[in-house]
Each structure stands twice: as structure tokens, then as C-alpha cells.
mmCIF file of N, CA, C and O in Angstrom:
data_model
loop_
_atom_site.group_PDB
_atom_site.id
_atom_site.type_symbol
_atom_site.label_atom_id
_atom_site.label_comp_id
_atom_site.label_asym_id
_atom_site.label_seq_id
_atom_site.Cartn_x
_atom_site.Cartn_y
_atom_site.Cartn_z
ATOM 1 N N MET A 1 -117.309 -48.836 -15.366
ATOM 2 C CA MET A 1 -117.516 -50.163 -15.919
ATOM 3 C C MET A 1 -117.724 -49.572 -17.367
ATOM 4 O O MET A 1 -118.804 -48.876 -17.544
ATOM 5 N N HIS A 2 -117.764 -50.271 -17.961
ATOM 6 C CA HIS A 2 -118.587 -50.430 -19.757
ATOM 7 C C HIS A 2 -120.005 -50.930 -19.715
ATOM 8 O O HIS A 2 -120.244 -51.349 -18.709
ATOM 9 N N GLN A 3 -120.429 -50.378 -20.559
ATOM 10 C CA GLN A 3 -121.601 -50.237 -20.813
ATOM 11 C C GLN A 3 -122.479 -51.772 -21.006
ATOM 12 O O GLN A 3 -123.446 -52.225 -19.840
ATOM 13 N N SER A 4 -121.850 -52.742 -21.446
ATOM 14 C CA SER A 4 -122.056 -53.947 -21.425
ATOM 15 C C SER A 4 -121.778 -54.615 -20.234
ATOM 16 O O SER A 4 -122.884 -55.437 -19.531
ATOM 17 N N LYS A 5 -120.979 -54.395 -19.405
ATOM 18 C CA LYS A 5 -120.937 -55.081 -18.071
ATOM 19 C C LYS A 5 -121.928 -54.241 -17.103
ATOM 20 O O LYS A 5 -122.763 -55.299 -16.130
ATOM 21 N N TRP A 6 -122.725 -53.505 -17.247
ATOM 22 C CA TRP A 6 -123.389 -52.702 -16.187
ATOM 23 C C TRP A 6 -124.774 -53.323 -17.055
ATOM 24 O O TRP A 6 -125.358 -54.381 -15.783
ATOM 25 N N GLU A 7 -124.693 -53.662 -18.141
ATOM 26 C CA GLU A 7 -126.412 -54.290 -18.537
ATOM 27 C C GLU A 7 -126.355 -55.494 -18.086
ATOM 28 O O GLU A 7 -127.284 -56.349 -17.562
ATOM 29 N N ASN A 8 -124.937 -56.560 -18.067
ATOM 30 C CA ASN A 8 -124.707 -57.977 -17.783
ATOM 31 C C ASN A 8 -124.902 -57.824 -15.871
ATOM 32 O O ASN A 8 -125.333 -58.756 -15.473
ATOM 33 N N LEU A 9 -124.810 -57.134 -14.878
ATOM 34 C CA LEU A 9 -124.950 -56.934 -13.859
ATOM 35 C C LEU A 9 -126.396 -56.382 -13.578
ATOM 36 O O LEU A 9 -126.899 -57.217 -12.324
ATOM 37 N N LEU A 10 -127.047 -55.502 -14.158
ATOM 38 C CA LEU A 10 -128.218 -55.300 -14.231
ATOM 39 C C LEU A 10 -129.467 -56.722 -14.218
ATOM 40 O O LEU A 10 -130.396 -57.068 -13.672
ATOM 41 N N ASP A 11 -128.973 -57.610 -15.021
ATOM 42 C CA ASP A 11 -129.705 -58.755 -15.291
ATOM 43 C C ASP A 11 -129.287 -59.737 -14.384
ATOM 44 O O ASP A 11 -130.295 -60.260 -14.226
ATOM 45 N N GLN A 12 -128.375 -60.118 -14.139
ATOM 46 C CA GLN A 12 -128.097 -60.677 -12.973
ATOM 47 C C GLN A 12 -128.882 -60.219 -11.953
ATOM 48 O O GLN A 12 -129.611 -60.681 -10.941
ATOM 49 N N ILE A 13 -129.167 -58.831 -11.488
ATOM 50 C CA ILE A 13 -129.855 -58.357 -10.599
ATOM 51 C C ILE A 13 -131.147 -58.936 -10.671
ATOM 52 O O ILE A 13 -132.335 -59.038 -9.753
ATOM 53 N N GLU A 14 -131.854 -58.314 -11.785
ATOM 54 C CA GLU A 14 -133.223 -58.860 -12.166
ATOM 55 C C GLU A 14 -133.507 -60.130 -11.779
ATOM 56 O O GLU A 14 -134.648 -60.706 -11.728
ATOM 57 N N ARG A 15 -132.546 -61.080 -12.179
ATOM 58 C CA ARG A 15 -133.160 -62.338 -12.332
ATOM 59 C C ARG A 15 -133.276 -63.153 -10.580
ATOM 60 O O ARG A 15 -133.915 -63.841 -10.564
ATOM 61 N N GLN A 16 -132.323 -62.266 -10.124
ATOM 62 C CA GLN A 16 -132.412 -62.973 -8.819
ATOM 63 C C GLN A 16 -133.141 -62.012 -7.767
ATOM 64 O O GLN A 16 -133.902 -62.988 -6.949
ATOM 65 N N PHE A 17 -133.126 -60.962 -7.947
ATOM 66 C CA PHE A 17 -134.299 -60.583 -6.605
ATOM 67 C C PHE A 17 -135.031 -59.707 -7.610
ATOM 68 O O PHE A 17 -136.008 -59.002 -6.459
ATOM 69 N N GLY A 18 -135.018 -59.182 -8.778
ATOM 70 C CA GLY A 18 -136.008 -58.363 -9.104
ATOM 71 C C GLY A 18 -135.960 -56.908 -8.980
ATOM 72 O O GLY A 18 -134.786 -56.426 -7.873
ATOM 73 N N PHE A 19 -136.374 -55.974 -10.219
ATOM 74 C CA PHE A 19 -136.646 -54.672 -9.289
ATOM 75 C C PHE A 19 -137.370 -54.173 -8.696
ATOM 76 O O PHE A 19 -138.322 -54.348 -8.969
ATOM 77 N N VAL A 20 -137.102 -53.158 -7.356
ATOM 78 C CA VAL A 20 -138.356 -52.420 -6.596
ATOM 79 C C VAL A 20 -138.315 -50.889 -7.532
ATOM 80 O O VAL A 20 -139.525 -50.765 -7.949
ATOM 81 N N GLU A 21 -137.269 -50.414 -8.438
ATOM 82 C CA GLU A 21 -136.860 -49.214 -9.085
ATOM 83 C C GLU A 21 -136.142 -49.456 -9.725
ATOM 84 O O GLU A 21 -135.137 -49.495 -9.571
ATOM 85 N N HIS A 22 -136.082 -48.419 -11.173
ATOM 86 C CA HIS A 22 -135.476 -48.447 -12.212
ATOM 87 C C HIS A 22 -135.334 -47.151 -12.875
ATOM 88 O O HIS A 22 -136.383 -46.808 -13.686
ATOM 89 N N GLU A 23 -134.445 -46.041 -12.760
ATOM 90 C CA GLU A 23 -134.715 -44.778 -13.345
ATOM 91 C C GLU A 23 -133.427 -44.510 -13.866
ATOM 92 O O GLU A 23 -132.213 -45.006 -13.387
ATOM 93 N N THR A 24 -133.563 -43.668 -14.872
ATOM 94 C CA THR A 24 -132.356 -43.066 -15.671
ATOM 95 C C THR A 24 -132.484 -41.524 -15.611
ATOM 96 O O THR A 24 -133.784 -40.957 -15.601
ATOM 97 N N GLU A 25 -131.473 -40.798 -15.153
ATOM 98 C CA GLU A 25 -131.792 -39.255 -15.068
ATOM 99 C C GLU A 25 -131.107 -38.641 -15.827
ATOM 100 O O GLU A 25 -129.610 -39.531 -15.810
ATOM 101 N N ARG A 26 -130.774 -37.606 -16.709
ATOM 102 C CA ARG A 26 -130.046 -36.960 -17.236
ATOM 103 C C ARG A 26 -129.877 -35.488 -17.470
ATOM 104 O O ARG A 26 -131.008 -34.794 -17.106
ATOM 105 N N PHE A 27 -128.892 -35.446 -16.743
ATOM 106 C CA PHE A 27 -128.619 -33.581 -16.572
ATOM 107 C C PHE A 27 -127.580 -32.721 -17.616
ATOM 108 O O PHE A 27 -126.635 -33.169 -17.774
ATOM 109 N N ASP A 28 -128.383 -32.203 -18.812
ATOM 110 C CA ASP A 28 -127.345 -31.509 -19.630
ATOM 111 C C ASP A 28 -126.753 -30.560 -19.345
ATOM 112 O O ASP A 28 -125.614 -30.674 -19.897
ATOM 113 N N GLU A 29 -127.188 -30.084 -18.469
ATOM 114 C CA GLU A 29 -126.268 -29.065 -18.190
ATOM 115 C C GLU A 29 -124.713 -28.838 -17.513
ATOM 116 O O GLU A 29 -123.561 -28.645 -17.692
ATOM 117 N N ARG A 30 -124.835 -30.158 -16.784
ATOM 118 C CA ARG A 30 -123.911 -31.041 -16.458
ATOM 119 C C ARG A 30 -123.175 -32.021 -17.525
ATOM 120 O O ARG A 30 -121.998 -32.613 -17.030
ATOM 121 N N ARG A 31 -123.885 -32.379 -18.260
ATOM 122 C CA ARG A 31 -123.285 -33.052 -19.117
ATOM 123 C C ARG A 31 -123.444 -35.006 -18.320
ATOM 124 O O ARG A 31 -122.268 -35.416 -18.805
ATOM 125 N N LEU A 32 -124.045 -34.901 -17.385
ATOM 126 C CA LEU A 32 -124.440 -35.959 -16.600
ATOM 127 C C LEU A 32 -125.603 -36.689 -16.720
ATOM 128 O O LEU A 32 -126.549 -36.389 -16.821
ATOM 129 N N THR A 33 -125.298 -38.396 -16.892
ATOM 130 C CA THR A 33 -126.211 -39.252 -16.584
ATOM 131 C C THR A 33 -126.386 -40.038 -15.681
ATOM 132 O O THR A 33 -125.457 -40.950 -15.351
ATOM 133 N N VAL A 34 -127.476 -40.680 -14.613
ATOM 134 C CA VAL A 34 -126.798 -41.101 -13.768
ATOM 135 C C VAL A 34 -128.700 -42.402 -13.884
ATOM 136 O O VAL A 34 -129.644 -42.426 -13.852
ATOM 137 N N GLU A 35 -127.985 -43.357 -13.428
ATOM 138 C CA GLU A 35 -128.857 -44.560 -13.963
ATOM 139 C C GLU A 35 -128.989 -45.111 -12.291
ATOM 140 O O GLU A 35 -128.177 -45.754 -11.682
ATOM 141 N N THR A 36 -130.246 -45.275 -11.602
ATOM 142 C CA THR A 36 -130.313 -46.048 -10.409
ATOM 143 C C THR A 36 -131.088 -46.655 -10.645
ATOM 144 O O THR A 36 -132.311 -47.492 -10.988
ATOM 145 N N VAL A 37 -130.601 -48.103 -9.664
ATOM 146 C CA VAL A 37 -131.421 -49.533 -9.709
ATOM 147 C C VAL A 37 -131.884 -49.480 -8.132
ATOM 148 O O VAL A 37 -130.955 -49.883 -7.087
ATOM 149 N N VAL A 38 -133.040 -50.164 -7.831
ATOM 150 C CA VAL A 38 -133.255 -50.330 -6.074
ATOM 151 C C VAL A 38 -133.624 -51.499 -6.164
ATOM 152 O O VAL A 38 -134.528 -52.172 -6.908
ATOM 153 N N PHE A 39 -133.497 -52.192 -5.232
ATOM 154 C CA PHE A 39 -133.880 -53.856 -5.054
ATOM 155 C C PHE A 39 -133.487 -54.681 -3.644
ATOM 156 O O PHE A 39 -133.022 -53.970 -3.223
ATOM 157 N N ASP A 40 -134.746 -55.222 -3.299
ATOM 158 C CA ASP A 40 -134.241 -55.988 -2.229
ATOM 159 C C ASP A 40 -133.339 -56.886 -2.597
ATOM 160 O O ASP A 40 -133.687 -58.679 -2.694
ATOM 161 N N GLY A 41 -132.434 -57.140 -1.846
ATOM 162 C CA GLY A 41 -130.830 -58.105 -2.496
ATOM 163 C C GLY A 41 -131.494 -59.136 -0.637
ATOM 164 O O GLY A 41 -132.198 -58.826 0.171
ATOM 165 N N ALA A 42 -130.430 -59.501 -0.244
ATOM 166 C CA ALA A 42 -129.960 -60.802 0.416
ATOM 167 C C ALA A 42 -129.438 -59.602 1.972
ATOM 168 O O ALA A 42 -130.172 -60.164 3.096
ATOM 169 N N GLY A 43 -129.230 -58.307 1.829
ATOM 170 C CA GLY A 43 -128.661 -57.706 2.879
ATOM 171 C C GLY A 43 -129.631 -56.480 3.606
ATOM 172 O O GLY A 43 -129.576 -55.521 3.927
ATOM 173 N N GLY A 44 -130.898 -56.940 2.767
ATOM 174 C CA GLY A 44 -131.880 -55.804 2.624
ATOM 175 C C GLY A 44 -132.062 -55.128 1.607
ATOM 176 O O GLY A 44 -131.764 -55.349 0.283
ATOM 177 N N ARG A 45 -132.888 -53.950 0.971
ATOM 178 C CA ARG A 45 -132.755 -52.986 0.832
ATOM 179 C C ARG A 45 -131.553 -52.399 0.086
ATOM 180 O O ARG A 45 -130.968 -51.370 1.088
ATOM 181 N N MET A 46 -131.273 -52.366 -0.940
ATOM 182 C CA MET A 46 -130.129 -51.957 -1.897
ATOM 183 C C MET A 46 -130.808 -50.977 -3.011
ATOM 184 O O MET A 46 -131.323 -51.149 -3.206
ATOM 185 N N LYS A 47 -129.334 -50.211 -3.282
ATOM 186 C CA LYS A 47 -129.752 -49.412 -4.660
ATOM 187 C C LYS A 47 -128.311 -49.021 -5.150
ATOM 188 O O LYS A 47 -127.279 -48.797 -4.061
ATOM 189 N N LEU A 48 -128.066 -49.144 -6.416
ATOM 190 C CA LEU A 48 -126.902 -49.134 -7.023
ATOM 191 C C LEU A 48 -127.127 -48.042 -8.048
ATOM 192 O O LEU A 48 -128.208 -48.066 -8.705
ATOM 193 N N GLU A 49 -126.158 -47.452 -8.148
ATOM 194 C CA GLU A 49 -126.496 -46.299 -8.580
ATOM 195 C C GLU A 49 -124.698 -45.683 -9.543
ATOM 196 O O GLU A 49 -123.763 -45.987 -9.457
ATOM 197 N N ARG A 50 -125.348 -45.808 -11.235
ATOM 198 C CA ARG A 50 -124.052 -45.542 -12.066
ATOM 199 C C ARG A 50 -124.138 -43.756 -12.647
ATOM 200 O O ARG A 50 -125.331 -44.023 -12.966
ATOM 201 N N SER A 51 -123.215 -43.214 -12.542
ATOM 202 C CA SER A 51 -123.023 -42.172 -13.201
ATOM 203 C C SER A 51 -121.991 -42.052 -14.331
ATOM 204 O O SER A 51 -120.868 -42.896 -14.110
ATOM 205 N N VAL A 52 -122.643 -41.327 -15.636
ATOM 206 C CA VAL A 52 -121.671 -41.406 -16.855
ATOM 207 C C VAL A 52 -121.263 -39.862 -17.190
ATOM 208 O O VAL A 52 -122.338 -39.281 -17.202
ATOM 209 N N ARG A 53 -120.390 -39.580 -17.269
ATOM 210 C CA ARG A 53 -119.876 -38.281 -17.715
ATOM 211 C C ARG A 53 -118.771 -38.488 -18.466
ATOM 212 O O ARG A 53 -117.931 -38.772 -18.427
ATOM 213 N N PRO A 54 -118.424 -37.117 -19.634
ATOM 214 C CA PRO A 54 -117.571 -37.274 -20.021
ATOM 215 C C PRO A 54 -116.103 -36.919 -19.714
ATOM 216 O O PRO A 54 -116.054 -36.060 -18.332
ATOM 217 N N VAL A 55 -115.186 -37.391 -20.137
ATOM 218 C CA VAL A 55 -113.843 -37.029 -19.289
ATOM 219 C C VAL A 55 -113.459 -35.550 -19.439
ATOM 220 O O VAL A 55 -113.526 -35.024 -20.893
ATOM 221 N N VAL A 56 -113.112 -34.841 -18.597
ATOM 222 C CA VAL A 56 -112.525 -33.276 -18.614
ATOM 223 C C VAL A 56 -110.664 -32.724 -19.458
ATOM 224 O O VAL A 56 -110.565 -33.582 -18.815
ATOM 225 N N LEU A 57 -110.868 -32.552 -20.402
ATOM 226 C CA LEU A 57 -109.856 -32.473 -20.872
ATOM 227 C C LEU A 57 -109.185 -31.282 -20.880
ATOM 228 O O LEU A 57 -107.494 -31.152 -20.669
ATOM 229 N N ASP A 58 -109.699 -30.046 -20.194
ATOM 230 C CA ASP A 58 -109.097 -28.872 -20.290
ATOM 231 C C ASP A 58 -110.215 -28.000 -19.403
ATOM 232 O O ASP A 58 -111.238 -27.989 -19.215
ATOM 233 N N LYS A 59 -109.831 -27.228 -18.277
ATOM 234 C CA LYS A 59 -109.942 -26.233 -17.307
ATOM 235 C C LYS A 59 -109.322 -24.958 -18.042
ATOM 236 O O LYS A 59 -108.554 -24.657 -17.721
ATOM 237 N N LYS A 60 -110.306 -24.165 -18.491
ATOM 238 C CA LYS A 60 -110.084 -22.666 -19.048
ATOM 239 C C LYS A 60 -110.854 -21.611 -17.543
ATOM 240 O O LYS A 60 -111.678 -21.949 -17.940
ATOM 241 N N SER A 61 -110.079 -20.863 -17.389
ATOM 242 C CA SER A 61 -110.523 -19.736 -16.361
ATOM 243 C C SER A 61 -110.500 -18.285 -16.979
ATOM 244 O O SER A 61 -109.581 -18.149 -17.106
ATOM 245 N N HIS A 62 -111.674 -17.503 -17.225
ATOM 246 C CA HIS A 62 -111.698 -16.265 -17.485
ATOM 247 C C HIS A 62 -111.884 -15.468 -16.543
ATOM 248 O O HIS A 62 -113.269 -15.739 -15.714
ATOM 249 N N PHE A 63 -110.954 -14.424 -16.351
ATOM 250 C CA PHE A 63 -111.451 -13.231 -15.544
ATOM 251 C C PHE A 63 -110.702 -12.239 -15.853
ATOM 252 O O PHE A 63 -110.067 -12.037 -16.909
ATOM 253 N N ALA A 64 -111.153 -11.147 -15.051
ATOM 254 C CA ALA A 64 -110.950 -9.804 -15.295
ATOM 255 C C ALA A 64 -110.230 -9.001 -13.995
ATOM 256 O O ALA A 64 -110.769 -9.383 -13.151
ATOM 257 N N LYS A 65 -109.181 -7.900 -14.094
ATOM 258 C CA LYS A 65 -109.017 -7.358 -12.882
ATOM 259 C C LYS A 65 -109.961 -5.986 -12.812
ATOM 260 O O LYS A 65 -109.254 -5.212 -11.878
ATOM 261 N N ARG A 66 -110.886 -6.302 -12.975
ATOM 262 C CA ARG A 66 -111.696 -4.994 -12.784
ATOM 263 C C ARG A 66 -112.811 -4.984 -11.556
ATOM 264 O O ARG A 66 -112.962 -6.424 -11.110
ATOM 265 N N VAL A 67 -113.077 -4.331 -11.155
ATOM 266 C CA VAL A 67 -114.191 -4.332 -9.855
ATOM 267 C C VAL A 67 -115.299 -5.001 -10.089
ATOM 268 O O VAL A 67 -116.006 -4.698 -10.964
ATOM 269 N N GLY A 68 -115.749 -5.823 -9.652
ATOM 270 C CA GLY A 68 -117.340 -6.462 -9.745
ATOM 271 C C GLY A 68 -117.160 -7.125 -10.727
ATOM 272 O O GLY A 68 -117.951 -7.685 -11.072
ATOM 273 N N SER A 69 -116.141 -7.668 -11.454
ATOM 274 C CA SER A 69 -116.464 -8.552 -12.780
ATOM 275 C C SER A 69 -116.016 -9.786 -11.943
ATOM 276 O O SER A 69 -115.430 -10.175 -10.870
ATOM 277 N N ALA A 70 -117.074 -11.183 -12.661
ATOM 278 C CA ALA A 70 -117.127 -12.042 -12.139
ATOM 279 C C ALA A 70 -116.068 -13.521 -13.029
ATOM 280 O O ALA A 70 -115.713 -12.713 -14.280
ATOM 281 N N ALA A 71 -115.531 -14.077 -12.355
ATOM 282 C CA ALA A 71 -114.445 -15.279 -12.736
ATOM 283 C C ALA A 71 -115.460 -16.344 -13.301
ATOM 284 O O ALA A 71 -116.352 -16.686 -12.680
ATOM 285 N N THR A 72 -115.386 -16.626 -14.562
ATOM 286 C CA THR A 72 -115.865 -18.183 -15.039
ATOM 287 C C THR A 72 -115.183 -19.074 -15.523
ATOM 288 O O THR A 72 -114.096 -18.949 -15.822
ATOM 289 N N VAL A 73 -115.152 -20.448 -15.589
ATOM 290 C CA VAL A 73 -114.554 -21.772 -15.657
ATOM 291 C C VAL A 73 -115.597 -21.890 -17.098
ATOM 292 O O VAL A 73 -116.858 -22.267 -16.658
ATOM 293 N N GLU A 74 -114.518 -22.387 -18.002
ATOM 294 C CA GLU A 74 -115.223 -23.084 -19.428
ATOM 295 C C GLU A 74 -114.221 -24.388 -19.248
ATOM 296 O O GLU A 74 -113.120 -24.487 -18.897
ATOM 297 N N TYR A 75 -115.140 -25.386 -19.142
ATOM 298 C CA TYR A 75 -114.793 -26.851 -19.552
ATOM 299 C C TYR A 75 -114.549 -27.433 -20.720
ATOM 300 O O TYR A 75 -115.689 -27.082 -21.501
ATOM 301 N N VAL A 76 -113.553 -28.049 -20.940
ATOM 302 C CA VAL A 76 -113.621 -28.878 -22.644
ATOM 303 C C VAL A 76 -113.787 -30.019 -22.306
ATOM 304 O O VAL A 76 -112.950 -31.088 -21.597
ATOM 305 N N TYR A 77 -114.509 -30.639 -22.389
ATOM 306 C CA TYR A 77 -114.994 -32.352 -22.675
ATOM 307 C C TYR A 77 -114.622 -33.114 -23.475
ATOM 308 O O TYR A 77 -114.595 -32.517 -25.042
ATOM 309 N N SER A 78 -114.529 -34.047 -23.721
ATOM 310 C CA SER A 78 -114.282 -35.597 -24.581
ATOM 311 C C SER A 78 -115.307 -35.369 -25.167
ATOM 312 O O SER A 78 -116.607 -36.402 -24.529
ATOM 313 N N ASP A 79 -115.063 -36.372 -26.731
ATOM 314 C CA ASP A 79 -116.449 -36.575 -27.289
ATOM 315 C C ASP A 79 -116.450 -38.063 -27.432
ATOM 316 O O ASP A 79 -117.585 -38.764 -27.397
ATOM 317 N N THR A 80 -115.608 -38.654 -26.960
ATOM 318 C CA THR A 80 -115.406 -39.779 -27.375
ATOM 319 C C THR A 80 -115.252 -40.699 -26.094
ATOM 320 O O THR A 80 -115.520 -42.043 -25.799
ATOM 321 N N GLU A 81 -114.368 -40.203 -24.958
ATOM 322 C CA GLU A 81 -114.168 -40.545 -23.639
ATOM 323 C C GLU A 81 -115.009 -40.425 -22.521
ATOM 324 O O GLU A 81 -115.522 -39.249 -21.914
ATOM 325 N N SER A 82 -115.344 -41.446 -21.342
ATOM 326 C CA SER A 82 -116.206 -40.906 -20.501
ATOM 327 C C SER A 82 -115.377 -41.395 -19.491
ATOM 328 O O SER A 82 -114.937 -42.883 -19.369
ATOM 329 N N VAL A 83 -116.188 -41.113 -17.946
ATOM 330 C CA VAL A 83 -116.128 -41.630 -16.604
ATOM 331 C C VAL A 83 -116.961 -41.999 -16.156
ATOM 332 O O VAL A 83 -118.381 -41.866 -16.263
ATOM 333 N N ASP A 84 -117.116 -43.814 -15.283
ATOM 334 C CA ASP A 84 -118.373 -43.812 -15.178
ATOM 335 C C ASP A 84 -117.879 -44.524 -13.591
ATOM 336 O O ASP A 84 -116.925 -44.972 -13.098
ATOM 337 N N THR A 85 -118.752 -44.076 -12.485
ATOM 338 C CA THR A 85 -118.844 -44.036 -11.314
ATOM 339 C C THR A 85 -119.715 -45.278 -10.716
ATOM 340 O O THR A 85 -121.125 -44.611 -11.203
ATOM 341 N N VAL A 86 -119.673 -46.082 -10.623
ATOM 342 C CA VAL A 86 -120.878 -47.333 -9.784
ATOM 343 C C VAL A 86 -120.690 -46.983 -8.113
ATOM 344 O O VAL A 86 -119.908 -47.262 -7.347
ATOM 345 N N ARG A 87 -121.698 -46.534 -7.360
ATOM 346 C CA ARG A 87 -121.847 -46.716 -5.968
ATOM 347 C C ARG A 87 -123.154 -47.764 -5.292
ATOM 348 O O ARG A 87 -123.829 -47.838 -6.448
ATOM 349 N N LEU A 88 -122.625 -48.060 -4.439
ATOM 350 C CA LEU A 88 -123.468 -49.021 -3.871
ATOM 351 C C LEU A 88 -124.287 -48.494 -2.603
ATOM 352 O O LEU A 88 -123.578 -48.203 -1.594
ATOM 353 N N PHE A 89 -125.608 -48.469 -2.122
ATOM 354 C CA PHE A 89 -126.065 -47.897 -1.019
ATOM 355 C C PHE A 89 -126.848 -49.356 -0.492
ATOM 356 O O PHE A 89 -127.488 -49.876 -1.076
ATOM 357 N N GLN A 90 -127.169 -49.290 0.955
ATOM 358 C CA GLN A 90 -127.821 -49.746 1.617
ATOM 359 C C GLN A 90 -128.866 -49.067 2.237
ATOM 360 O O GLN A 90 -128.405 -48.155 3.107
ATOM 361 N N TRP A 91 -130.094 -49.490 2.512
ATOM 362 C CA TRP A 91 -130.979 -48.945 3.404
ATOM 363 C C TRP A 91 -130.636 -48.758 4.867
ATOM 364 O O TRP A 91 -130.560 -49.988 5.458
ATOM 365 N N ASP A 92 -130.826 -48.092 5.477
ATOM 366 C CA ASP A 92 -130.235 -47.724 6.871
ATOM 367 C C ASP A 92 -131.525 -47.782 7.745
ATOM 368 O O ASP A 92 -132.123 -46.777 7.657
ATOM 369 N N ARG A 93 -132.439 -48.480 8.405
ATOM 370 C CA ARG A 93 -133.872 -48.507 8.637
ATOM 371 C C ARG A 93 -133.740 -47.365 9.891
ATOM 372 O O ARG A 93 -134.650 -46.663 10.366
ATOM 373 N N LEU A 94 -132.844 -47.288 11.069
ATOM 374 C CA LEU A 94 -132.565 -46.742 12.162
ATOM 375 C C LEU A 94 -132.672 -45.362 11.549
ATOM 376 O O LEU A 94 -133.137 -44.487 12.237
ATOM 377 N N ALA A 95 -131.643 -45.058 10.363
ATOM 378 C CA ALA A 95 -131.288 -43.861 10.784
ATOM 379 C C ALA A 95 -132.568 -43.006 9.293
ATOM 380 O O ALA A 95 -132.431 -42.040 8.620
ATOM 381 N N ARG A 96 -133.060 -43.923 8.739
ATOM 382 C CA ARG A 96 -133.861 -43.834 7.493
ATOM 383 C C ARG A 96 -133.088 -43.021 6.318
ATOM 384 O O ARG A 96 -133.999 -42.056 5.940
ATOM 385 N N ASP A 97 -132.108 -43.182 5.740
ATOM 386 C CA ASP A 97 -131.405 -42.739 4.906
ATOM 387 C C ASP A 97 -130.626 -43.840 4.769
ATOM 388 O O ASP A 97 -130.608 -45.025 5.096
ATOM 389 N N TRP A 98 -129.851 -43.442 3.395
ATOM 390 C CA TRP A 98 -129.039 -44.649 2.243
ATOM 391 C C TRP A 98 -127.659 -44.192 3.107
ATOM 392 O O TRP A 98 -127.108 -43.252 3.198
ATOM 393 N N ARG A 99 -126.902 -45.905 3.125
ATOM 394 C CA ARG A 99 -125.826 -45.796 3.793
ATOM 395 C C ARG A 99 -125.045 -46.722 2.558
ATOM 396 O O ARG A 99 -125.273 -47.640 2.329
ATOM 397 N N GLU A 100 -123.764 -45.444 2.136
ATOM 398 C CA GLU A 100 -122.771 -45.822 1.079
ATOM 399 C C GLU A 100 -121.930 -47.074 1.398
ATOM 400 O O GLU A 100 -121.353 -47.140 2.674
ATOM 401 N N LEU A 101 -122.061 -48.086 0.850
ATOM 402 C CA LEU A 101 -121.269 -49.698 1.062
ATOM 403 C C LEU A 101 -119.637 -49.715 0.141
ATOM 404 O O LEU A 101 -119.890 -48.870 -0.706
ATOM 405 N N GLU A 102 -118.950 -50.339 0.248
ATOM 406 C CA GLU A 102 -117.601 -51.057 -0.299
ATOM 407 C C GLU A 102 -118.000 -51.633 -1.497
ATOM 408 O O GLU A 102 -119.124 -52.841 -1.408
ATOM 409 N N LEU A 103 -117.768 -51.325 -3.094
ATOM 410 C CA LEU A 103 -118.348 -52.359 -3.763
ATOM 411 C C LEU A 103 -117.840 -53.810 -3.348
ATOM 412 O O LEU A 103 -117.901 -54.973 -3.851
ATOM 413 N N SER A 104 -116.450 -53.444 -2.821
ATOM 414 C CA SER A 104 -115.139 -55.139 -2.494
ATOM 415 C C SER A 104 -116.596 -55.590 -1.476
ATOM 416 O O SER A 104 -116.234 -57.254 -1.556
ATOM 417 N N ALA A 105 -117.779 -54.718 -0.728
ATOM 418 C CA ALA A 105 -118.284 -56.116 0.124
ATOM 419 C C ALA A 105 -119.099 -56.693 -0.668
ATOM 420 O O ALA A 105 -119.464 -58.107 -0.211
ATOM 421 N N LEU A 106 -119.775 -56.701 -1.790
ATOM 422 C CA LEU A 106 -120.847 -57.232 -2.869
ATOM 423 C C LEU A 106 -119.921 -58.190 -3.299
ATOM 424 O O LEU A 106 -120.578 -59.266 -4.021
ATOM 425 N N VAL A 107 -118.913 -58.188 -4.191
ATOM 426 C CA VAL A 107 -118.329 -59.103 -4.691
ATOM 427 C C VAL A 107 -117.355 -60.270 -4.008
ATOM 428 O O VAL A 107 -116.994 -61.370 -4.608
ATOM 429 N N LYS A 108 -117.597 -60.078 -3.046
ATOM 430 C CA LYS A 108 -116.408 -61.502 -1.952
ATOM 431 C C LYS A 108 -117.070 -62.431 -2.264
ATOM 432 O O LYS A 108 -117.988 -63.232 -2.420
#
């Protein structure tokens, strides 16, 4: 989901339901950004989560045939392309935890 579509979706949610919580976390070591929005929707408390990370272009494994040496993996990331993942959760009162829903259920 492109940034403009994500912002439009957030504007819609804020107008219709209002935000209970809205936060953005950056994980520099994994080159990951996670934006989370919690709101009270028609189906109860909902959480929408978007994670953005760069596309992995190459994966290089470095190892030695010596006893006790560790293998390392080096990733080559794209500077221009990214992968966006959007997930929808609903609060389950019985289990007291978030339950993941299919996004297609929201769009019907």
C-alpha cells in the first residue's frame, strides 16, 4: 500500500471512528518501520498495522570450514523500493488478545 493510500485510509478511520492510539516505531537494525492504529470500529476494538521495509536484493552467506567459526548472512537492500504489509486485528475479549482478520472482510 502506497503512502498516499495509507494516509487516506487513516483519514477515513479518524473521521468515522477516531483514534484510541496511534504510534510509529522504527527498528533501525532491521530497517523496519511499523505504524499502528487502534480504534473502536463497528466490530469492536480494531488494530491496523502497517510495516514498511526495503526490498532484499541479494543475500550473501559468509562461512569458513574451521571448527567453531560462525556463519554470517549479509543482506543487500534496495534504496528505492520497499515492501508494505498491512494487517488487521480485532480484540478478542475472551482470549484477551488480538486476533488477526483478513483484510478482505473489511472491504466487503
